[in-house]
Coordinates of C-alpha atoms in Angstrom, one line a residue:
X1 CA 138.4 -16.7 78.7
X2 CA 141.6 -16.9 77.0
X3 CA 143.2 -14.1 79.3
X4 CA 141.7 -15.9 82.5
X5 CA 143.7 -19.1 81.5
X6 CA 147.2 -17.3 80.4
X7 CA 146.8 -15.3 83.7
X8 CA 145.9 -18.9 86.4
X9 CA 148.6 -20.9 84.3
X10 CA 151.4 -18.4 85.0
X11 CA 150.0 -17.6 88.6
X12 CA 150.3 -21.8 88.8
X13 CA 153.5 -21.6 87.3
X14 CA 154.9 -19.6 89.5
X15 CA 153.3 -21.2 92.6
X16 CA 155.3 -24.2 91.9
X17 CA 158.4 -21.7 91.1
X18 CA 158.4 -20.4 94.4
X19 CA 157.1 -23.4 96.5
X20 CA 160.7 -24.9 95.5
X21 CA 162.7 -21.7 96.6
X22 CA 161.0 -22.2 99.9
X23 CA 161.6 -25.8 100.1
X24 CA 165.0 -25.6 99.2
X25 CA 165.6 -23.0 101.7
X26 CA 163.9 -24.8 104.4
X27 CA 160.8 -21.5 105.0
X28 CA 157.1 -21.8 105.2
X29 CA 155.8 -23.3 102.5
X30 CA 152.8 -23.1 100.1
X31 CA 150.3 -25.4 100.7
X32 CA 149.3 -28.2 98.8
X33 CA 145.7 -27.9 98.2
X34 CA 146.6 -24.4 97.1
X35 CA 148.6 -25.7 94.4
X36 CA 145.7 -28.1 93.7
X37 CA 142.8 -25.0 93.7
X38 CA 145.0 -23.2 91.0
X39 CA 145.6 -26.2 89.0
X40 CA 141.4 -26.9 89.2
X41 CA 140.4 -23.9 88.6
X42 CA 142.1 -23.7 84.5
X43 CA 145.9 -23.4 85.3
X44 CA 146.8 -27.4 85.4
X45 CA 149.1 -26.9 82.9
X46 CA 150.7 -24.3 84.2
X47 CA 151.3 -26.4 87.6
X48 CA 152.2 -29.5 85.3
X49 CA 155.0 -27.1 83.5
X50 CA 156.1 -25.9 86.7
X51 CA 156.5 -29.0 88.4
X52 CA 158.8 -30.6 85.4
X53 CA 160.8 -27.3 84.8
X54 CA 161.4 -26.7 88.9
X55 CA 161.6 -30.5 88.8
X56 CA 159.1 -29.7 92.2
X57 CA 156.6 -32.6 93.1
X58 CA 158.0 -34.9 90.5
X59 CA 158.4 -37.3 93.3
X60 CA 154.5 -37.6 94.8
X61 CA 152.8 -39.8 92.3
X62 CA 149.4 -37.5 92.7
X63 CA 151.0 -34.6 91.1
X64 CA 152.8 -36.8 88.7
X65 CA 149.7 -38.2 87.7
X66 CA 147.0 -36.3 88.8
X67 CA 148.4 -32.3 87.6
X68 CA 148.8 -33.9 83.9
X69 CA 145.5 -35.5 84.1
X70 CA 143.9 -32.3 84.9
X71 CA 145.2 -30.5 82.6
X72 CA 144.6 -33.1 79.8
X73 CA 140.6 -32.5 80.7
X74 CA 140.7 -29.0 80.6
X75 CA 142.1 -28.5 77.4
X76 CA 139.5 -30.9 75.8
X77 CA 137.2 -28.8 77.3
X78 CA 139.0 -25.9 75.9
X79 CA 138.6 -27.4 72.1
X80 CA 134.6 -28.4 72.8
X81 CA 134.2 -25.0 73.6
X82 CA 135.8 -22.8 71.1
X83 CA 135.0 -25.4 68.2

């Protein structure tokens, strides 16, 4: 389980990583709702990190709220399950 979430948070991670190279050089572009299927499926935080540390997204209130939202159920249920 551990590995799963280390491998979708960098995969998010990286999403974000590249989505901003694109956008900053004006190419096709990831897609949102893929953005939004990696962050739902465990790697929230790894979207949330990517968005402050690309400073990508910072500027849509969804992801400002919604990716640390996310990411702040998750790891609760993270805790309830290995406790």
């Amino acid at each position: 389980m551990l590995i799963y979430l280390a491998i979708i948070n960098i995969i998010s991670l990286f999403t974000m990583w590249i989505d901003k190279r694109k956008a900053r050089k004006n190419k096709w572009r990831i897609p949102e709702g893929r953005i939004w299927f990696f962050a739902i499926i465990g790697g929230a935080l790894g979207a949330t990190i990517g968005m402050y540390v690309c400073r990508h997204k910072t500027k849509h209130p969804l992801f400002l709220i919604g990716l640390p939202f996310i990411a702040i159920i998750q790891w609760i249920w993270i805790i309830i399950f290995f406790m």
